[in-house]
Coordinates of C-alpha atoms and ligand atoms in Angstrom, one line a residue:
Chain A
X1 CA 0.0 0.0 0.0
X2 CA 2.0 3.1 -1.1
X3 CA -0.8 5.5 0.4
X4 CA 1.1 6.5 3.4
X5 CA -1.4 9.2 4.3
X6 CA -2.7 8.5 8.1
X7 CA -6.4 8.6 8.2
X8 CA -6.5 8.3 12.1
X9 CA -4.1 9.0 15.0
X10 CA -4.3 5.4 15.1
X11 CA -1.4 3.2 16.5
X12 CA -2.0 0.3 14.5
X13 CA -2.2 2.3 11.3
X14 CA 0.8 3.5 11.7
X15 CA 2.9 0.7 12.0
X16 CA 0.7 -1.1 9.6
X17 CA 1.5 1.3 7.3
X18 CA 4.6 1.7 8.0
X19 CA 4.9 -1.8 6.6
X20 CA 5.4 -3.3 9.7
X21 CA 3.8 -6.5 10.5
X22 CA 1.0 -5.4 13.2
X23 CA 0.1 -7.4 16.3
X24 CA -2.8 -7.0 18.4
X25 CA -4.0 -9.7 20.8
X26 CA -7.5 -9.6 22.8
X27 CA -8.7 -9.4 26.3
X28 CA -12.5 -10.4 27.4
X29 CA -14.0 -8.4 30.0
X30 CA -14.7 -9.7 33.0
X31 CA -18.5 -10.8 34.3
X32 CA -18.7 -8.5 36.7
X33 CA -17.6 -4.7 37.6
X34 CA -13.7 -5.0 38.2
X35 CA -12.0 -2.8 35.8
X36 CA -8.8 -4.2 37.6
X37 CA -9.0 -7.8 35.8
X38 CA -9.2 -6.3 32.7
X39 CA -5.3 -3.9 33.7
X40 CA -4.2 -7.4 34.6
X41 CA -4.5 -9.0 31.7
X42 CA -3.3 -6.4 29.7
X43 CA -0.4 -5.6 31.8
X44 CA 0.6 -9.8 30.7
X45 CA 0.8 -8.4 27.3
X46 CA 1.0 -4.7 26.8
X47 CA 5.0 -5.0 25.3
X48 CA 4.4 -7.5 22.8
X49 CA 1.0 -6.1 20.8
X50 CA 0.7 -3.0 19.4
X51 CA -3.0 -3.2 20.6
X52 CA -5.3 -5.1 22.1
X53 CA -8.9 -6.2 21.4
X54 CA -11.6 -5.6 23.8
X55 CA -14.2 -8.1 23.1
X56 CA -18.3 -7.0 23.2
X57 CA -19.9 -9.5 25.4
X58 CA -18.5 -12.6 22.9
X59 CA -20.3 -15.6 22.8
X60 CA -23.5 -14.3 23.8
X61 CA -22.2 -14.3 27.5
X62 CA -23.2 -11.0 29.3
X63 CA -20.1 -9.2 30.7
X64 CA -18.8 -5.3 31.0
X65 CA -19.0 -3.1 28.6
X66 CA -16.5 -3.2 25.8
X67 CA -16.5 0.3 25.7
X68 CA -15.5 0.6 29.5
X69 CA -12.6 -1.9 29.3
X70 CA -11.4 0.1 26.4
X71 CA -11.2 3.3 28.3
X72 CA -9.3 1.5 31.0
X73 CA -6.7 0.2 28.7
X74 CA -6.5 4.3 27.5
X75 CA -5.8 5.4 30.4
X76 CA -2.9 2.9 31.1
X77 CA -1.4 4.8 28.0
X78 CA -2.6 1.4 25.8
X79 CA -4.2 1.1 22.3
X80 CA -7.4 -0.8 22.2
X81 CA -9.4 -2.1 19.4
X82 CA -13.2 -1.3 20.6
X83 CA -14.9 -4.5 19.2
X84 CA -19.0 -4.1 18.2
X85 CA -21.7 -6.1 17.5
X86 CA -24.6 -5.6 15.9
X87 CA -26.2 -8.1 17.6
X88 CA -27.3 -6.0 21.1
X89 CA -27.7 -2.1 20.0
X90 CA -29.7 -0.6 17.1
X91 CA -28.1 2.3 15.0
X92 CA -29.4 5.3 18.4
X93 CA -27.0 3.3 20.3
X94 CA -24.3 2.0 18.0
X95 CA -23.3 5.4 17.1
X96 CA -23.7 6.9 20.3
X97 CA -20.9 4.4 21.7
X98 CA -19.4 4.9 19.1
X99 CA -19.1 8.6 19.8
X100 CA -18.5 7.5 23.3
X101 CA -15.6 5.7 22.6
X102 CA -14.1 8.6 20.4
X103 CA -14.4 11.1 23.0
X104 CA -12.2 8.9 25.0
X105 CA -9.8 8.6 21.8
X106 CA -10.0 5.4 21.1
X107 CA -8.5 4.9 17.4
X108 CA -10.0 1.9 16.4
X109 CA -12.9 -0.2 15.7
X110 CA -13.6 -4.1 14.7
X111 CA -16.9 -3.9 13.1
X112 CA -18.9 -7.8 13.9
X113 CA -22.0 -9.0 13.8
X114 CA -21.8 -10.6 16.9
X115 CA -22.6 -15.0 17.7
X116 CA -26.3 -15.2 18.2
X117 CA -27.7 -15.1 21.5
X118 CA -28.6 -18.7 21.9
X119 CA -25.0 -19.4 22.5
X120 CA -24.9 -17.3 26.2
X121 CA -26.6 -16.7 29.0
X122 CA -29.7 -14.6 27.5
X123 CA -30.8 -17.5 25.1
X124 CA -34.2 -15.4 25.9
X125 CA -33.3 -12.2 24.6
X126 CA -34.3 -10.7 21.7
X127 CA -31.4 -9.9 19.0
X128 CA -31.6 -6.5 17.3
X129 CA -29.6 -6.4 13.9
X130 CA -30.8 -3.3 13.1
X131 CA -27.5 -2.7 11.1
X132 CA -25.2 -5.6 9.6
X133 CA -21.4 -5.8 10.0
X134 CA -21.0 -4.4 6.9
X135 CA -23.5 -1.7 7.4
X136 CA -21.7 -0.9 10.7
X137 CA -18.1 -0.6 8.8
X138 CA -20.3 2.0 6.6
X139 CA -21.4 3.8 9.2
X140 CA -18.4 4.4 10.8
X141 CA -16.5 5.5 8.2
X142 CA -20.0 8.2 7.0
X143 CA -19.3 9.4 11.0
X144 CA -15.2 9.6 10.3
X145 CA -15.2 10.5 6.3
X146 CA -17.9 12.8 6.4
X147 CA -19.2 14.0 9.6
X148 CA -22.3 12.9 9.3
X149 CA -25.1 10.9 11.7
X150 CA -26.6 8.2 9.4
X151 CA -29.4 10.4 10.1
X152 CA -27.6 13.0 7.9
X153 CA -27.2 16.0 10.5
X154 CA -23.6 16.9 11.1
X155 CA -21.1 15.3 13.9
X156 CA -19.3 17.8 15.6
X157 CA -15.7 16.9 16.4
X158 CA -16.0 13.3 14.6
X159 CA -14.5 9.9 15.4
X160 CA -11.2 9.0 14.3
X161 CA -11.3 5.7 14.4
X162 CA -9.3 2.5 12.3
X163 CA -12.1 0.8 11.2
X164 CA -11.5 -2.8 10.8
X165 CA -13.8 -5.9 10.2
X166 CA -13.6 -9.9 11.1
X167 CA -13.2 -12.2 8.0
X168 CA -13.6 -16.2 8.1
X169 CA -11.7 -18.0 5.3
X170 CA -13.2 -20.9 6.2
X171 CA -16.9 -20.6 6.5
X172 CA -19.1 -22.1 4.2
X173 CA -20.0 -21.6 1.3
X174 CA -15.8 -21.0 0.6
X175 CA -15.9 -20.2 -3.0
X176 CA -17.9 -16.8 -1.6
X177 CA -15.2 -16.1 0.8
X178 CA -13.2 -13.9 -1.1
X179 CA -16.4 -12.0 -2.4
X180 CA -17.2 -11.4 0.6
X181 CA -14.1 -9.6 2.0
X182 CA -14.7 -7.8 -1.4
X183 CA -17.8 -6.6 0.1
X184 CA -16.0 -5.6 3.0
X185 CA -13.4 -3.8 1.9
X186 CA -16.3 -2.1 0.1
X187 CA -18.0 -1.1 3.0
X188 CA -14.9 0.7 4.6
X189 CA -13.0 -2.4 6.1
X190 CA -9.6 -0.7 6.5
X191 CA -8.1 -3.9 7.9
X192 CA -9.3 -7.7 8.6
X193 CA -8.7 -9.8 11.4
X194 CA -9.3 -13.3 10.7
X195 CA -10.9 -16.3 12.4
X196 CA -8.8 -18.3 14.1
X197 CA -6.1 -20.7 11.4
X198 CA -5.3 -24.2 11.8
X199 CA -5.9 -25.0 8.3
X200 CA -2.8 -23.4 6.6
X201 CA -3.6 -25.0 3.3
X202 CA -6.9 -23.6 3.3
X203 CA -6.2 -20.4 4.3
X204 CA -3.4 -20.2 1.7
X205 CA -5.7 -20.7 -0.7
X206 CA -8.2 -17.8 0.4
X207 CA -4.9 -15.4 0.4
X208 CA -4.0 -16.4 -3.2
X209 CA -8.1 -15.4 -3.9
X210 CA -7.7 -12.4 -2.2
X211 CA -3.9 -10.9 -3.7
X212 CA -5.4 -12.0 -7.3
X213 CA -8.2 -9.7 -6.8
X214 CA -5.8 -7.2 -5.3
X215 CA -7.9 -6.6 -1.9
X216 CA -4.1 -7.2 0.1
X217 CA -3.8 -3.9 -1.0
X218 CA -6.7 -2.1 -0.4
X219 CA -7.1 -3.6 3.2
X220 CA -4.5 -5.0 6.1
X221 CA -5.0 -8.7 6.6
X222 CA -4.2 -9.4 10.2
X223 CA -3.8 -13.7 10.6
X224 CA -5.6 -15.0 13.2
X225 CA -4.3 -17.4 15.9
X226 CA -5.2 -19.2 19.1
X227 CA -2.5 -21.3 20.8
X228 CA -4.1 -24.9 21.2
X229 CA -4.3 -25.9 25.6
X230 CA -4.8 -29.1 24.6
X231 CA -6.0 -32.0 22.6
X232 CA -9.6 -31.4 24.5
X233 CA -9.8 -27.8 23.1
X234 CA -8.8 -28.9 19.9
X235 CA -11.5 -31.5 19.6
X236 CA -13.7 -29.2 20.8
X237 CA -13.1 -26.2 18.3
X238 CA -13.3 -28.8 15.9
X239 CA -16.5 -30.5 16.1
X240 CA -18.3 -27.6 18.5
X241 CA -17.3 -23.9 17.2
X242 CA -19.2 -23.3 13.9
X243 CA -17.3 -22.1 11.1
X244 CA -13.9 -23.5 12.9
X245 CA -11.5 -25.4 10.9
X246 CA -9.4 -28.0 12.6
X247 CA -7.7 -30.4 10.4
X248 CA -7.4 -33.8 11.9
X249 CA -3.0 -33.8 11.8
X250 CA -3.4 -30.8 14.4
X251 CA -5.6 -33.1 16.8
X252 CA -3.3 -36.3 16.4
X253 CA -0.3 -33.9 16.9
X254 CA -1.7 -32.9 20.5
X255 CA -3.6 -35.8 21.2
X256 CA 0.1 -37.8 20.3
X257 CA 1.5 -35.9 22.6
X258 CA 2.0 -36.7 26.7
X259 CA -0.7 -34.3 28.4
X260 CA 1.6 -32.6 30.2
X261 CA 3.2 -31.3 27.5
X262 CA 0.2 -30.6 24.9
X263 CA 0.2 -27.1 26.4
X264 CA 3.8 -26.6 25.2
X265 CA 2.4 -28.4 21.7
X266 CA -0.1 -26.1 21.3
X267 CA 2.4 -23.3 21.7
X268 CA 4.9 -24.3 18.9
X269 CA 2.1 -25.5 16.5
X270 CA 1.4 -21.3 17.2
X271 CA 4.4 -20.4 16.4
X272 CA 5.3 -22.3 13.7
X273 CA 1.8 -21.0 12.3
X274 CA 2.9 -17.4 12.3
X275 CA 6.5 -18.0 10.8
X276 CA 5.0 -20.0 7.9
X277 CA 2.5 -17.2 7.8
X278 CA 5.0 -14.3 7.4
X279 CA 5.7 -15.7 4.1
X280 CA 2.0 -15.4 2.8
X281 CA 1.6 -12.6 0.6
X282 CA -0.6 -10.3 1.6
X283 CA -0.4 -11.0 5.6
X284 CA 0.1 -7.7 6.9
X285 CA 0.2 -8.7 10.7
X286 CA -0.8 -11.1 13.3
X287 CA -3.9 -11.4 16.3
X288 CA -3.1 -13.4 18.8
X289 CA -6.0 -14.6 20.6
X290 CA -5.1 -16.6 23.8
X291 CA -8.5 -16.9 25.1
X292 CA -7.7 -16.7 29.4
X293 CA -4.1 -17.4 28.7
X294 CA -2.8 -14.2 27.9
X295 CA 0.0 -14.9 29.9
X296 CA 1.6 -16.7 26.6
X297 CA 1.5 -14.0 24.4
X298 CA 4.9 -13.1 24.9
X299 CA 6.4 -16.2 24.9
X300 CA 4.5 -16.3 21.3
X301 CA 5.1 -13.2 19.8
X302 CA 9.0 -13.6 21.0
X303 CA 9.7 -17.0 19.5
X304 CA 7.6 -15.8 16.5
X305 CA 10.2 -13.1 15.6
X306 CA 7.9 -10.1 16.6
X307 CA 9.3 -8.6 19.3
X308 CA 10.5 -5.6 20.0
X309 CA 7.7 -3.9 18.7
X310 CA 8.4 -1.2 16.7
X311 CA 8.3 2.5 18.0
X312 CA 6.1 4.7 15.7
Chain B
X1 CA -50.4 -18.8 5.5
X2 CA -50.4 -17.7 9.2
X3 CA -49.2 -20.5 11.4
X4 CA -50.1 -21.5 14.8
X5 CA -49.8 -24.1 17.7
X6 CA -52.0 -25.2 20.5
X7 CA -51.7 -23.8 23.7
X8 CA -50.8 -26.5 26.2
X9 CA -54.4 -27.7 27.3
X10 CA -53.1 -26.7 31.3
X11 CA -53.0 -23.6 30.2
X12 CA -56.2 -23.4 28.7
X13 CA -57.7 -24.8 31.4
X14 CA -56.3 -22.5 33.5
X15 CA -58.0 -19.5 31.4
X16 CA -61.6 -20.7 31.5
X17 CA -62.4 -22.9 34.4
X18 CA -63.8 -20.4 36.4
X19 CA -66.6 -19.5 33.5
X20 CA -69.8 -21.3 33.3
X21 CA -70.5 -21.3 29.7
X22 CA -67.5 -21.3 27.5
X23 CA -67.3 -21.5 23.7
X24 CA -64.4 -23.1 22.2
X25 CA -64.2 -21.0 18.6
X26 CA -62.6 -22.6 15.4
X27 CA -61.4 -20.8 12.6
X28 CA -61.3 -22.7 9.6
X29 CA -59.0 -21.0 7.3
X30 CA -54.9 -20.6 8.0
X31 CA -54.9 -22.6 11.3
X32 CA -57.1 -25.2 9.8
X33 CA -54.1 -25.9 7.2
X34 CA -52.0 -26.9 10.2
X35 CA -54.3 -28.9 12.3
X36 CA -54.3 -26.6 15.2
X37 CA -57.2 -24.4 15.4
X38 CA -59.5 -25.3 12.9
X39 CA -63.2 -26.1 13.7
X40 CA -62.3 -30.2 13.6
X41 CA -59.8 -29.3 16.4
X42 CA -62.1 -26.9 18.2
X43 CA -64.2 -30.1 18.4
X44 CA -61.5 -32.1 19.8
X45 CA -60.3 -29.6 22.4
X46 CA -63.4 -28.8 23.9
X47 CA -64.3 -32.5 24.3
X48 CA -60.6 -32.9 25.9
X49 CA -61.7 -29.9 28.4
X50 CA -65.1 -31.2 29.2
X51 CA -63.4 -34.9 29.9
X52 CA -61.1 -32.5 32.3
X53 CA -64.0 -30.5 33.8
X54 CA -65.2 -33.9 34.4
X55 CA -61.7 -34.9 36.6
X56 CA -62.2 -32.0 38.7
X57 CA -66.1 -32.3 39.5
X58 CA -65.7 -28.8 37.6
X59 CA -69.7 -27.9 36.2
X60 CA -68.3 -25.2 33.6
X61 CA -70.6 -25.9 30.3
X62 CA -68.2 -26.3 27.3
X63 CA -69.8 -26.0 23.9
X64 CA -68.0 -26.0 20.4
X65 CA -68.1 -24.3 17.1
X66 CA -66.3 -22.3 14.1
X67 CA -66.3 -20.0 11.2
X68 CA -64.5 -20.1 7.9
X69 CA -62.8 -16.6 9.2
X70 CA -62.4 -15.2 12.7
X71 CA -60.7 -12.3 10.2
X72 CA -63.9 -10.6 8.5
X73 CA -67.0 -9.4 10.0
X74 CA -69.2 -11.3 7.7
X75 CA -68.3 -14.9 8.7
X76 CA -69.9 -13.9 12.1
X77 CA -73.4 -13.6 11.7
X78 CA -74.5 -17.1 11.9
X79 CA -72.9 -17.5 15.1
X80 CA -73.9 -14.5 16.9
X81 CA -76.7 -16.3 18.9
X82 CA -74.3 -18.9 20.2
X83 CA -72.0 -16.1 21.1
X84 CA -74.2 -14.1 23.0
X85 CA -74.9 -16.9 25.1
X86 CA -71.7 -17.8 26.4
X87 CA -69.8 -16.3 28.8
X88 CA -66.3 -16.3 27.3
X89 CA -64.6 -17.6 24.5
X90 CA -61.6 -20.1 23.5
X91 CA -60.2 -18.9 20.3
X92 CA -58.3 -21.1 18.4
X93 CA -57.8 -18.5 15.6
X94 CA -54.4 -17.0 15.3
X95 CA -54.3 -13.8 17.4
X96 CA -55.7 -11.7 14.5
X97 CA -58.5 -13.6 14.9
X98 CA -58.8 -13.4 19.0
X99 CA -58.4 -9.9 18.6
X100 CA -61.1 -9.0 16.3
X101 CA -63.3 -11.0 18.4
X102 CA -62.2 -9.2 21.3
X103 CA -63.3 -6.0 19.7
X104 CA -66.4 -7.0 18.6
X105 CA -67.4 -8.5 21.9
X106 CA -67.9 -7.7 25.7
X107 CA -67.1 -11.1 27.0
X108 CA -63.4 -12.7 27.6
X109 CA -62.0 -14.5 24.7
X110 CA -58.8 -16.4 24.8
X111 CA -56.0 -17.7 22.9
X112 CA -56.4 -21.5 22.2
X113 CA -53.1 -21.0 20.0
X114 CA -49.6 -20.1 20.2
X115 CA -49.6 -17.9 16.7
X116 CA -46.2 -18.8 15.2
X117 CA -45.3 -17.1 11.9
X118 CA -46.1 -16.7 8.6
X119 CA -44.6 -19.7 6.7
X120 CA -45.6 -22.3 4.2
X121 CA -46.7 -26.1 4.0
X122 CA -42.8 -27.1 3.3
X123 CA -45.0 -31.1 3.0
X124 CA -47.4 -33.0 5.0
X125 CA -46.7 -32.2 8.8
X126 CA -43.7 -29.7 8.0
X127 CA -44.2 -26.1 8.3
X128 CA -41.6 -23.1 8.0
X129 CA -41.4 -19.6 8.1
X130 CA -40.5 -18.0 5.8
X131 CA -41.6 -14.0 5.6
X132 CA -41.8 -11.5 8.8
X133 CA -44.0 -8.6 6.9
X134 CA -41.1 -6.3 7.3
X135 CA -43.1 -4.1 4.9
X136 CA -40.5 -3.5 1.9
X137 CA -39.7 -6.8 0.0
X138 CA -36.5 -7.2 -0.8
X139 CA -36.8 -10.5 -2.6
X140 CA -36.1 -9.2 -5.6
X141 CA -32.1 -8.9 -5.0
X142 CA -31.7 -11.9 -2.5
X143 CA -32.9 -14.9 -5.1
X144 CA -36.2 -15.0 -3.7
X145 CA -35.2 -16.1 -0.1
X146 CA -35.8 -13.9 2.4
X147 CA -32.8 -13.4 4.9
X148 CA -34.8 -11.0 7.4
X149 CA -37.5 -13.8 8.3
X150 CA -34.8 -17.3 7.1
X151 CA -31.5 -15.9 8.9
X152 CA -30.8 -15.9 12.5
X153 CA -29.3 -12.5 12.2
X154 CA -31.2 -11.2 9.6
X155 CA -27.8 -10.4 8.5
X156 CA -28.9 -8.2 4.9
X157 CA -25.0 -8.8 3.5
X158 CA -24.2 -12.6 5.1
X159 CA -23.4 -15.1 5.3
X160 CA -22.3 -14.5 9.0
X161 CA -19.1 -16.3 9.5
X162 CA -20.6 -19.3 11.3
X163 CA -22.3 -21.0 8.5
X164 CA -21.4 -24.8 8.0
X165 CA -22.1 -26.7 5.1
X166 CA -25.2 -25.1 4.5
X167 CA -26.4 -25.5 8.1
X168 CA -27.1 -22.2 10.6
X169 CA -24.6 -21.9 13.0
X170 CA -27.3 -21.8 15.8
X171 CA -28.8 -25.2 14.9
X172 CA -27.7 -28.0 12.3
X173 CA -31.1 -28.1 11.3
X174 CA -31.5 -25.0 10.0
X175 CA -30.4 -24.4 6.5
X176 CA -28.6 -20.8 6.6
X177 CA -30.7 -18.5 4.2
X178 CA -27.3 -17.3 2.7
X179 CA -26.2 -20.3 1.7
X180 CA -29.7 -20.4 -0.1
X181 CA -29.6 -17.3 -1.2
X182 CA -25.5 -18.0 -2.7
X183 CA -26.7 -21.4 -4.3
X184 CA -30.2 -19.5 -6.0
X185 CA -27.8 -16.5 -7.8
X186 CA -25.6 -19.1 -9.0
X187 CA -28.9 -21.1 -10.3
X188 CA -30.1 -17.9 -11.7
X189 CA -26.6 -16.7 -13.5
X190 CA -26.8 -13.9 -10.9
X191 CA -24.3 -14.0 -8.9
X192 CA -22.7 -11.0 -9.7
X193 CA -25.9 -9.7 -7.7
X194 CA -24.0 -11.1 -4.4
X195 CA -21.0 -8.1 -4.5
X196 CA -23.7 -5.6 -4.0
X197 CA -23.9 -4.1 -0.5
X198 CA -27.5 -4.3 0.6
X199 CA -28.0 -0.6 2.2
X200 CA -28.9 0.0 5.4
X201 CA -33.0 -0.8 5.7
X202 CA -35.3 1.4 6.3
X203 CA -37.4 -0.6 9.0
X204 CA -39.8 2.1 9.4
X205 CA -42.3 0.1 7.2
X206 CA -41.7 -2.9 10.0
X207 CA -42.5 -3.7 13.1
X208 CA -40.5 -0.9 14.5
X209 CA -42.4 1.5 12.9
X210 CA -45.4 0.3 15.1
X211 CA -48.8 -0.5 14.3
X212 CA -49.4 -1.0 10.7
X213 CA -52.6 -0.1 8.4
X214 CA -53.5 -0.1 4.9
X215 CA -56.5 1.7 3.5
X216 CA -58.1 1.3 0.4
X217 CA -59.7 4.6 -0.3
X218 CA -61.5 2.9 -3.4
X219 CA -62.8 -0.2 -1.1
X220 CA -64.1 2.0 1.6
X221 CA -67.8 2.0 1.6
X222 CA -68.6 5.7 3.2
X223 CA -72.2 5.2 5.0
Ligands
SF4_1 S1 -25.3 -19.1 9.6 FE1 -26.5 -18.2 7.9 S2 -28.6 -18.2 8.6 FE2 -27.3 -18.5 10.4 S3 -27.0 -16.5 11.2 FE3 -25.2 -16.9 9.9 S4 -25.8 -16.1 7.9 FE4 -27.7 -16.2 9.1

């Protein structure tokens, strides 16, 4: 991407492009009011990512507010990534949070649609979907671009905000899956973090989709990875998690090894990930998910080659 | 068609035993289709409830009958007498129907249905929804499959990232409306269609943009 101009005060802009690889991991808010837990976690990772994640209530699970983790990581002097889903808040509330979150300067966005509802602990609730993903990457960048409520009247002092989007290479149907990040990129996706990869191959083959049609350089493409516990979790993403990819080598690789050591497995399986990953055209960066074991990141991003981050 | 289910007869119980005279009320149009509310099945409930009034030495007076529409004014006059002499009534019309009646008379009437949706007669036995009345079709650009009322999400640009060979990612019996909608362009040589961006909707025309009426001015008989 030659276009060097900044759009945001963003962090991860910058270094992405900068033509850095980027890496950003995520921290879930806790289920209940203790902004502490969320400092703790991302004091376990704050050197090693050049932001960090904050996810909205994933899974359907009710927890605090995205938007008030975010502010904590702010004012530890940290980057966040305010994650939102369509799922809870029509477009009154969407964009009031949204200026929310830009009054506290946060810089960036990840536009989702959010797992439906029967997956937490409000199976009863009603969903709202008032806006898409997509339409949410739209309306973001109509507040940033142009100053304008969807409504039309005019923002005064706007966000600034990164605005990113999820993508799944290995959802079904996969000949759309390019498409569809065409679609994104469309709607304002400014850069992509994807679903988590344990099928190389088939990821591969996504990338090689999306450099033919030339969308590596109209977005960042931030690779996706979550460090295996053991040969449980990996049976369970595979056959539980929808639109999760395991192949079977990955399972017999843990399930092969002692259990006291498939921790350690899962680890270099990561890492190995990542460095085959580097060599993908069109990977731009790297999100580390390491869901309640943030205290690996390091160790990860280290042995991966990533560290020290770079100063922009 | 509209689509209902029967009320668990506890709970329908529980709504009329303390009337003396009730009238359990078919409607023989939508809710016949299905089996639950027509006026064969207001026959059968009411002689399930007088075998339970029975049980509990209850002396409530349980009488049956229907009309082809609990919809329209018309289908009502034949019925009036037996209406007038009852002290409340067991609809087992969808809640259009227990409404109107409701309106129309100064007595209780109940709900002898869960109303479900608006759906189709998929075969014999197997019903599924498949429009929510959102008031501005869009089936047109989405190959004829409607995403608001088929998708979980009503996701307008999906599929969501948790569909799974062709299954919903909330339940493997669900077919994903995207995946539909992805196979139908391809069928149709549309699926240059699919790289559109469906725009934000306007959902004033839906629910949300509350109670909805259409008038006729040419229909409307001015007395
Ligand atoms: S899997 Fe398909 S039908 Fe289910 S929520 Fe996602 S897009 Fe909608």
């Amino acid at each position: 991407m030659s276009d060097n101009n900044l759009k945001t005060p963003s962090k991860l802009e910058k270094i992405l492009k900068a033509g850095h690889f980027a890496v950003t991991s995520e921290c879930g808010p806790p289920r209940g009011s203790d902004l502490e837990a969320v400092a703790k976690k991302a004091e376990l990772i704050k050197d090693h990512v050049d932001a960090i994640n904050i996810t909205d209530n994933q899974t359907s699970v009710c927890r605090m507010s995205s938007l008030a983790a975010c502010i904590r990581l702010k004012t530890m002097g940290l980057e966040p990534v305010l994650q939102m889903v369509t799922r809870d808040r029509n477009r009154i509330a969407l964009q009031s949070d949204i200026l929310g979150a830009a009054a506290w300067d946060i810089h960036n966005i990840l536009c989702l649609s959010g797992d439906h509802q029967s997956f937490g602990d409000s199976a009863a609730g009603q969903n709202v979907h008032d806006l898409d993903s997509m339409q949410l990457l739209q309306t973001v960048r109509r507040m940033r671009d142009e100053s304008k409520f969807l409504g039309g009247d005019e923002i005064k002092r706007p966000p600034r905000m990164f605005a990113g989007a999820a993508a799944n290479p290995f959802a079904d149907p996969f000949e759309i899956r390019v498409n569809r990040l065409a679609k994104k990129v469309a709607a304002g996706a400014e850069f992509i973090q994807t679903q988590c990869i344990y099928n190389l191959d088939k990821f591969e083959e996504w990338m090689k989709g999306v450099v033919d049609r030339g969308l590596h350089e109209k977005t960042y493409i931030m690779a996706g990875l979550t460090p295996m516990k053991s040969a449980g979790m990996a049976r369970y993403m595979k056959n539980r998690v929808p639109g999760m990819d395991v192949p079977d080598e990955v399972v017999k690789r843990l399930a092969d090894t002692p259990k006291d050591k498939q921790a350690e497995e899962g680890i270099k399986i990561c890492i190995e990930s990542i460095q085959r990953l580097k060599e993908v055209e069109g990977v731009r960066g790297f999100h580390v998910m390491a869901i309640e074991w943030e205290e690996m990141v390091p160790e990860i991003v280290e042995k991966s080659g990533l560290h020290p981050r770079p100063e922009v | 068609m509209i689509v209902g289910e029967q009320k668990p007869l506890d709970e329908i119980w529980g709504m009329i035993k303390d009337h003396k005279k009730v009238l359990i009320f078919g409607c023989n149009t939508c809710v016949a289709v299905c089996q639950q509310g027509g006026n064969k099945e207001a026959e059968v409930m009411a002689s399930m409830l007088r075998m339970r009034a029975t049980q509990e030495g209850n002396g409530i007076e349980i009488i049956d009958s229907g009309i082809e529409r609990q919809c329209e004014h018309e289908f009502f006059e034949k019925t009036e007498p037996m209406i007038q002499g009852v002290d409340a009534v067991l609809s087992t019309a969808c809640g259009i129907g227990v409404q109107f009646m409701a309106e129309k008379y100064e007595i209780p009437i109940y709900p002898g249905l869960n109303t479900t949706f608006l759906g189709a007669v998929e075969q014999a036995g197997v019903f599924t929804e498949k429009c929510q009345a959102c008031g501005q079709c869009i089936l047109g650009e989405t190959g004829g499959i409607c995403p608001i009322a088929r998708c979980a999400k009503r996701v307008l640009n999906g599929p969501c990232g948790g569909s799974t060979q062709g299954k919903c990612e909330i339940n493997k019996d669900i077919e994903c409306a995207w995946q539909l909608i992805v196979d139908r362009l391809k069928l149709l040589n549309r699926m240059e269609r699919y790289e559109e961006l469906t725009p934000i909707k306007d959902w004033s025309t839906d629910r949300a943009g509350g109670p909805r009426k259409l008038v006729r001015e040419d229909l409307v008989e001015n007395e």
